[in-house]
């Protein structure tokens, strides 16, 4: 079968490898779509993300093609999503309701862990089908289900926040994660939902996703307008940082009310000083959030099925495996501006 091997930054190769043999307890899945995640793009652009060889791809959907002995609950031909979290199910985090923080999850996740074989391939072998495969319910298209990673991060962030119905919300950064925060916050009963992004295209999508206002964070007049809207409480109840940039974090702390909450979703290596004379008196609550849980994927699929999450705000483009390098280059350089490129390993 065809697969894409990652050897290091800037170095991916289309290779021919055997279709994995299915052992007891395992399931083979034919990949229909695999999303190119921002993590994959970062790993292509710089070292320090994947410092090992692997076949990437942790956001795939497809069809169950072969089922090993002693596997229950799956049927050949059924549609499944394959991906994170690769939690172990046995550690303290897993047993206390926080499987997304399982310390074993990263190395176990197909398409992320060292030497794993993810969805940049025609077939994926799941060794832990009960953990790694999610059934896709009727009424949810594969093109929608493949967005589970994009949707899950924002969904988990809102659920993990202190947001309550009627709260004013700021979302800083309207990439695909920001858009899922906007949709979830709208569902959760936001009062005013104010989004910020420097890109006019992204601001348009933010409005489609349910934001009441979508403004440019570099435009002081628009920041002043947001402050005026939030003047009745002195700021937003919860600000979601979804850009992964110090300026965006600053924007969130500025627009947050005293005793409000700043949820940090974007990851960034640049330092940001929390302790400043201006910030202390607001007694802000900072909280971090990471990925999502299996249960949340299940809920998201139900919300998509009912039309309560709109997947049409995520622009996608398909590409065969042979174009993976081109796509990674275009995404890394910012030339291609889509929420997800979906690789189609079994289409030529
Ligand atoms: Zn991802
Ligand atoms: Zn665990």
Short mmCIF file of C-alpha atoms and ligand atoms in Angstrom, two decimals:
data_model
loop_
_atom_site.label_atom_id
_atom_site.label_comp_id
_atom_site.label_asym_id
_atom_site.label_seq_id
_atom_site.Cartn_x
_atom_site.Cartn_y
_atom_site.Cartn_z
CA UNK A 1 0.00 0.00 0.00
CA UNK A 2 1.02 3.63 -0.36
CA UNK A 3 2.00 5.62 2.71
CA UNK A 4 3.87 8.82 3.51
CA UNK A 5 6.91 8.57 5.74
CA UNK A 6 8.10 11.49 7.82
CA UNK A 7 11.88 11.51 8.22
CA UNK A 8 12.27 15.00 9.71
CA UNK A 9 11.47 18.65 8.98
CA UNK A 10 11.00 19.26 5.26
CA UNK A 11 11.50 15.58 4.57
CA UNK A 12 8.51 13.40 3.69
CA UNK A 13 8.49 10.51 1.23
CA UNK A 14 5.79 8.56 -0.55
CA UNK A 15 6.63 4.87 -0.02
CA UNK A 16 5.21 1.45 -0.72
CA UNK A 17 4.82 -0.67 2.43
CA UNK A 18 2.91 -3.89 3.10
CA UNK A 19 -0.72 -3.69 4.25
CA UNK A 20 -0.45 -4.47 7.98
CA UNK A 21 -1.40 -8.04 8.97
CA UNK A 22 -4.36 -8.14 11.34
CA UNK A 23 -3.69 -10.00 14.59
CA UNK A 24 -6.05 -10.97 17.42
CA UNK A 25 -7.73 -7.98 19.02
CA UNK A 26 -6.90 -5.72 16.05
CA UNK A 27 -8.88 -3.99 13.31
CA UNK A 28 -7.78 -2.84 9.85
CA UNK A 29 -9.33 0.36 8.52
CA UNK A 30 -9.27 1.62 4.92
CA UNK A 31 -8.64 5.37 5.05
CA UNK A 32 -11.08 7.57 3.15
CA UNK A 33 -9.84 10.95 4.41
CA UNK A 34 -7.01 12.03 6.68
CA UNK A 35 -6.73 15.65 7.76
CA UNK A 36 -3.38 17.44 7.71
CA UNK A 37 -3.32 18.83 11.25
CA UNK A 38 -1.51 22.01 12.30
CA UNK A 39 0.72 19.74 14.40
CA UNK A 40 1.82 17.90 11.24
CA UNK A 41 2.49 21.23 9.53
CA UNK A 42 4.59 22.41 12.50
CA UNK A 43 6.51 19.11 12.47
CA UNK A 44 7.17 19.62 8.76
CA UNK A 45 8.33 23.20 9.30
CA UNK A 46 10.51 22.76 12.40
CA UNK A 47 12.26 20.22 14.60
CA UNK A 48 11.22 19.53 18.16
CA UNK A 49 7.69 18.27 17.34
CA UNK A 50 8.22 14.80 15.88
CA UNK A 51 11.86 13.92 16.60
CA UNK A 52 11.33 10.45 15.23
CA UNK A 53 10.27 8.56 12.10
CA UNK A 54 6.61 7.80 11.57
CA UNK A 55 3.73 7.75 9.13
CA UNK A 56 1.80 10.86 10.28
CA UNK A 57 -1.96 11.36 10.36
CA UNK A 58 -4.01 11.37 13.57
CA UNK A 59 -7.30 12.62 12.11
CA UNK A 60 -8.56 9.92 9.78
CA UNK A 61 -11.89 8.38 8.88
CA UNK A 62 -12.68 5.31 6.83
CA UNK A 63 -14.18 1.84 6.66
CA UNK A 64 -13.52 -1.23 8.80
CA UNK A 65 -12.05 -3.75 6.34
CA UNK A 66 -10.79 -6.63 8.51
CA UNK A 67 -11.46 -7.66 12.08
CA UNK A 68 -9.08 -9.84 14.12
CA UNK A 69 -10.12 -12.57 16.56
CA UNK A 70 -11.63 -11.54 19.89
CA UNK A 71 -12.78 -8.11 18.74
CA UNK A 72 -16.34 -7.26 19.64
CA UNK A 73 -18.57 -4.41 18.60
CA UNK A 74 -17.32 -3.75 15.05
CA UNK A 75 -18.57 -4.97 11.67
CA UNK A 76 -16.81 -5.04 8.31
CA UNK A 77 -17.72 -2.03 6.18
CA UNK A 78 -18.75 0.17 9.08
CA UNK A 79 -17.58 3.79 9.16
CA UNK A 80 -15.16 4.84 11.88
CA UNK A 81 -12.96 7.72 12.89
CA UNK A 82 -9.40 6.81 13.87
CA UNK A 83 -7.40 9.06 16.10
CA UNK A 84 -6.52 10.49 19.46
CA UNK A 85 -6.57 10.34 22.37
CA UNK A 86 -4.23 7.36 22.61
CA UNK A 87 -4.72 7.21 26.37
CA UNK A 88 -3.70 4.08 28.28
CA UNK A 89 -6.88 3.58 30.31
CA UNK A 90 -4.87 2.47 33.34
CA UNK A 91 -3.02 5.46 34.83
CA UNK A 92 -4.20 7.97 37.44
CA UNK A 93 -5.25 10.59 34.84
CA UNK A 94 -7.22 7.99 32.87
CA UNK A 95 -8.93 6.66 36.01
CA UNK A 96 -9.92 10.07 37.31
CA UNK A 97 -11.78 11.36 34.27
CA UNK A 98 -8.90 13.15 32.53
CA UNK A 99 -7.75 10.74 29.81
CA UNK A 100 -6.70 13.68 27.63
CA UNK A 101 -3.83 14.31 30.07
CA UNK A 102 -2.67 10.67 30.15
CA UNK A 103 1.15 10.79 30.07
CA UNK A 104 1.18 7.74 27.78
CA UNK A 105 -1.24 9.24 25.23
CA UNK A 106 1.25 11.06 23.01
CA UNK A 107 3.60 8.11 22.31
CA UNK A 108 0.62 5.78 21.84
CA UNK A 109 -1.27 7.91 19.37
CA UNK A 110 -1.25 6.66 15.79
CA UNK A 111 0.38 9.22 13.53
CA UNK A 112 1.99 11.07 16.46
CA UNK A 113 3.94 8.54 18.55
CA UNK A 114 7.41 7.33 17.49
CA UNK A 115 7.30 4.71 14.72
CA UNK A 116 3.50 4.65 14.67
CA UNK A 117 1.62 4.38 11.42
CA UNK A 118 -1.14 6.93 11.09
CA UNK A 119 -3.60 7.95 8.40
CA UNK A 120 -1.24 9.22 5.68
CA UNK A 121 -1.65 5.71 4.25
CA UNK A 122 -4.19 3.59 2.43
CA UNK A 123 -4.81 1.43 5.54
CA UNK A 124 -4.36 1.87 9.27
CA UNK A 125 -4.06 -0.97 11.76
CA UNK A 126 -5.70 -0.29 15.09
CA UNK A 127 -4.16 -2.36 17.89
CA UNK A 128 -6.51 -0.91 20.50
CA UNK A 129 -9.80 -0.57 18.61
CA UNK A 130 -11.86 0.08 21.75
CA UNK A 131 -9.68 3.13 22.43
CA UNK A 132 -8.77 4.31 18.95
CA UNK A 133 -11.87 3.82 16.82
CA UNK A 134 -15.04 5.88 17.10
CA UNK A 135 -18.15 4.73 15.28
CA UNK A 136 -19.58 7.41 13.01
CA UNK A 137 -23.36 7.54 13.42
CA UNK A 138 -25.81 7.62 10.49
CA UNK A 139 -26.52 11.20 9.49
CA UNK A 140 -22.89 12.27 9.88
CA UNK A 141 -20.91 12.33 6.63
CA UNK A 142 -17.27 11.21 6.53
CA UNK A 143 -16.39 14.75 5.35
CA UNK A 144 -17.88 16.05 8.61
CA UNK A 145 -16.57 13.34 10.93
CA UNK A 146 -12.98 13.89 9.78
CA UNK A 147 -13.13 17.29 11.53
CA UNK A 148 -13.29 15.61 14.97
CA UNK A 149 -9.84 16.86 15.99
CA UNK A 150 -10.57 20.45 14.91
CA UNK A 151 -13.94 20.43 16.65
CA UNK A 152 -12.85 18.53 19.74
CA UNK A 153 -10.22 21.00 20.93
CA UNK A 154 -12.57 24.00 20.99
CA UNK A 155 -15.42 21.94 22.39
CA UNK A 156 -13.29 20.69 25.28
CA UNK A 157 -11.98 24.21 25.98
CA UNK A 158 -15.50 25.60 26.46
CA UNK A 159 -16.57 22.62 28.58
CA UNK A 160 -13.48 23.03 30.75
CA UNK A 161 -14.06 26.77 31.21
CA UNK A 162 -16.27 28.42 33.83
CA UNK A 163 -18.51 29.84 31.11
CA UNK A 164 -22.18 30.07 32.09
CA UNK A 165 -25.29 30.77 30.05
CA UNK A 166 -25.61 34.52 29.48
CA UNK A 167 -21.89 35.26 29.77
CA UNK A 168 -20.12 37.67 27.44
CA UNK A 169 -17.36 35.87 25.57
CA UNK A 170 -14.26 36.93 23.65
CA UNK A 171 -12.55 34.55 21.24
CA UNK A 172 -9.11 35.71 20.12
CA UNK A 173 -8.00 33.86 16.98
CA UNK A 174 -10.49 32.53 14.44
CA UNK A 175 -8.60 29.67 12.87
CA UNK A 176 -10.28 26.30 12.94
CA UNK A 177 -9.95 25.96 16.74
CA UNK A 178 -11.34 29.46 17.32
CA UNK A 179 -14.30 28.64 15.08
CA UNK A 180 -15.09 25.55 17.15
CA UNK A 181 -14.90 27.64 20.34
CA UNK A 182 -17.34 30.15 18.79
CA UNK A 183 -19.80 27.42 17.82
CA UNK A 184 -19.62 25.75 21.22
CA UNK A 185 -19.90 29.03 23.15
CA UNK A 186 -22.93 29.94 21.05
CA UNK A 187 -24.49 26.55 21.88
CA UNK A 188 -23.61 27.05 25.55
CA UNK A 189 -25.64 30.28 25.66
CA UNK A 190 -23.19 33.14 25.20
CA UNK A 191 -24.69 36.63 25.43
CA UNK A 192 -22.29 38.78 23.42
CA UNK A 193 -19.76 36.77 21.42
CA UNK A 194 -16.91 38.95 20.20
CA UNK A 195 -14.27 37.43 17.94
CA UNK A 196 -10.90 38.86 16.92
CA UNK A 197 -8.65 37.93 14.04
CA UNK A 198 -6.36 39.96 11.76
CA UNK A 199 -7.61 38.09 8.66
CA UNK A 200 -10.79 39.44 6.97
CA UNK A 201 -11.59 35.93 5.62
CA UNK A 202 -11.40 34.42 9.08
CA UNK A 203 -13.55 37.21 10.50
CA UNK A 204 -16.20 36.38 7.89
CA UNK A 205 -16.12 32.72 8.98
CA UNK A 206 -16.33 33.78 12.64
CA UNK A 207 -19.61 35.56 11.90
CA UNK A 208 -20.91 32.49 10.04
CA UNK A 209 -19.91 30.31 13.02
CA UNK A 210 -22.06 32.43 15.32
CA UNK A 211 -19.98 35.38 16.54
CA UNK A 212 -21.97 38.62 16.99
CA UNK A 213 -18.94 40.74 16.12
CA UNK A 214 -15.69 39.90 14.37
CA UNK A 215 -13.02 42.54 14.66
CA UNK A 216 -9.40 43.22 13.83
CA UNK A 217 -7.24 43.11 17.01
CA UNK A 218 -4.80 45.66 15.56
CA UNK A 219 -7.55 48.23 15.06
CA UNK A 220 -7.68 50.34 18.22
CA UNK A 221 -11.11 51.75 17.35
CA UNK A 222 -12.52 48.22 17.21
CA UNK A 223 -10.88 47.24 20.52
CA UNK A 224 -12.45 50.38 22.02
CA UNK A 225 -15.81 49.34 20.61
CA UNK A 226 -15.47 45.92 22.25
CA UNK A 227 -14.62 47.56 25.58
CA UNK A 228 -17.68 49.75 25.27
CA UNK A 229 -19.90 46.73 24.65
CA UNK A 230 -18.45 45.04 27.71
CA UNK A 231 -18.46 48.15 29.91
CA UNK A 232 -21.50 47.01 31.90
CA UNK A 233 -19.36 44.36 33.62
CA UNK A 234 -15.92 45.79 32.92
CA UNK A 235 -15.05 43.02 30.45
CA UNK A 236 -15.90 39.58 29.14
CA UNK A 237 -16.62 36.80 31.61
CA UNK A 238 -14.42 34.38 29.69
CA UNK A 239 -11.80 35.09 27.00
CA UNK A 240 -10.53 32.21 24.89
CA UNK A 241 -7.01 32.55 23.51
CA UNK A 242 -6.98 30.47 20.33
CA UNK A 243 -4.20 32.10 18.29
CA UNK A 244 -1.12 30.96 20.18
CA UNK A 245 0.43 34.42 20.17
CA UNK A 246 1.52 36.70 23.06
CA UNK A 247 -0.36 39.68 21.57
CA UNK A 248 -3.52 37.61 21.52
CA UNK A 249 -3.02 36.59 25.16
CA UNK A 250 -2.55 40.27 26.01
CA UNK A 251 -5.77 41.08 24.16
CA UNK A 252 -7.58 38.46 26.26
CA UNK A 253 -6.30 39.79 29.59
CA UNK A 254 -7.19 43.37 28.55
CA UNK A 255 -10.73 42.45 27.58
CA UNK A 256 -11.44 40.14 30.51
CA UNK A 257 -13.51 41.41 33.45
CA UNK A 258 -12.08 41.41 36.96
CA UNK A 259 -12.37 37.87 38.36
CA UNK A 260 -13.04 36.63 34.85
CA UNK A 261 -11.33 33.74 33.17
CA UNK A 262 -8.74 33.49 30.40
CA UNK A 263 -8.67 30.08 28.73
CA UNK A 264 -5.36 29.37 27.02
CA UNK A 265 -5.82 27.00 24.08
CA UNK A 266 -3.13 28.11 21.64
CA UNK A 267 0.33 26.79 22.35
CA UNK A 268 3.31 29.01 21.85
CA UNK A 269 6.92 28.92 22.97
CA UNK A 270 7.26 32.67 23.38
CA UNK A 271 7.24 33.83 27.00
CA UNK A 272 4.36 35.86 28.31
CA UNK A 273 4.48 37.70 31.61
CA UNK A 274 1.39 37.09 33.74
CA UNK A 275 2.50 39.15 36.68
CA UNK A 276 2.22 42.80 35.86
CA UNK A 277 1.01 45.79 37.81
CA UNK A 278 -1.93 46.18 35.44
CA UNK A 279 -2.97 42.54 35.59
CA UNK A 280 -2.76 41.73 39.30
CA UNK A 281 -5.69 43.83 40.53
CA UNK A 282 -8.07 42.07 38.12
CA UNK A 283 -7.52 38.76 39.93
CA UNK A 284 -7.90 36.85 36.69
CA UNK A 285 -8.30 33.13 36.56
CA UNK A 286 -6.04 31.47 33.96
CA UNK A 287 -6.72 27.96 32.82
CA UNK A 288 -5.08 25.73 30.24
CA UNK A 289 -6.81 23.13 28.14
CA UNK A 290 -5.54 20.23 26.07
CA UNK A 291 -7.18 18.13 23.37
CA UNK A 292 -10.46 16.33 24.21
CA UNK A 293 -11.92 13.03 25.33
CA UNK A 294 -13.60 10.10 23.55
CA UNK A 295 -16.88 10.97 25.21
CA UNK A 296 -16.64 14.46 23.69
CA UNK A 297 -16.15 13.01 20.19
CA UNK A 298 -19.28 10.96 20.71
CA UNK A 299 -21.21 14.08 21.77
CA UNK A 300 -19.82 16.10 18.85
CA UNK A 301 -20.99 13.49 16.35
CA UNK A 302 -24.48 13.71 17.89
CA UNK A 303 -24.40 17.52 17.64
CA UNK A 304 -23.34 17.33 13.97
CA UNK A 305 -26.09 14.81 13.29
CA UNK A 306 -28.68 17.19 14.78
CA UNK A 307 -27.29 20.16 12.83
CA UNK A 308 -26.27 21.96 16.04
CA UNK A 309 -22.65 22.13 14.97
CA UNK A 310 -22.17 23.55 11.47
CA UNK A 311 -19.24 21.89 9.75
CA UNK A 312 -19.66 24.06 6.63
CA UNK A 313 -17.65 26.88 8.23
CA UNK A 314 -14.54 24.72 7.92
CA UNK A 315 -13.11 25.10 4.43
CA UNK A 316 -11.56 21.88 3.18
CA UNK A 317 -9.69 20.79 0.10
CA UNK A 318 -8.84 17.22 -0.90
CA UNK A 319 -5.47 16.00 -2.20
CA UNK A 320 -4.00 12.59 -3.07
CA UNK A 321 -1.05 11.24 -1.04
CA UNK A 322 1.27 12.09 -3.93
CA UNK A 323 0.65 15.79 -3.26
CA UNK A 324 1.41 15.69 0.45
CA UNK A 325 4.73 17.56 0.20
CA UNK A 326 3.17 20.30 -1.91
CA UNK A 327 0.30 20.63 0.59
CA UNK A 328 2.59 20.72 3.65
CA UNK A 329 4.75 23.38 1.96
CA UNK A 330 1.72 25.48 1.06
CA UNK A 331 0.26 25.20 4.57
CA UNK A 332 3.60 25.89 6.29
CA UNK A 333 4.21 29.00 4.17
CA UNK A 334 0.68 30.27 4.71
CA UNK A 335 -0.02 30.21 0.94
CA UNK A 336 -2.89 27.81 1.42
CA UNK A 337 -5.55 29.09 3.74
CA UNK A 338 -8.04 26.29 4.42
CA UNK A 339 -9.18 24.80 7.71
CA UNK A 340 -8.12 21.37 6.58
CA UNK A 341 -6.47 19.69 3.64
CA UNK A 342 -7.96 16.20 3.50
CA UNK A 343 -5.68 13.57 2.06
CA UNK A 344 -7.47 10.87 0.05
CA UNK A 345 -5.04 7.92 0.16
CA UNK A 346 -7.29 5.61 -1.84
CA UNK A 347 -8.18 8.04 -4.65
CA UNK A 348 -5.73 8.87 -7.38
ZN1 LIG B 1 -4.70 17.29 15.06
ZN1 LIG B 2 -3.43 6.80 31.02
#
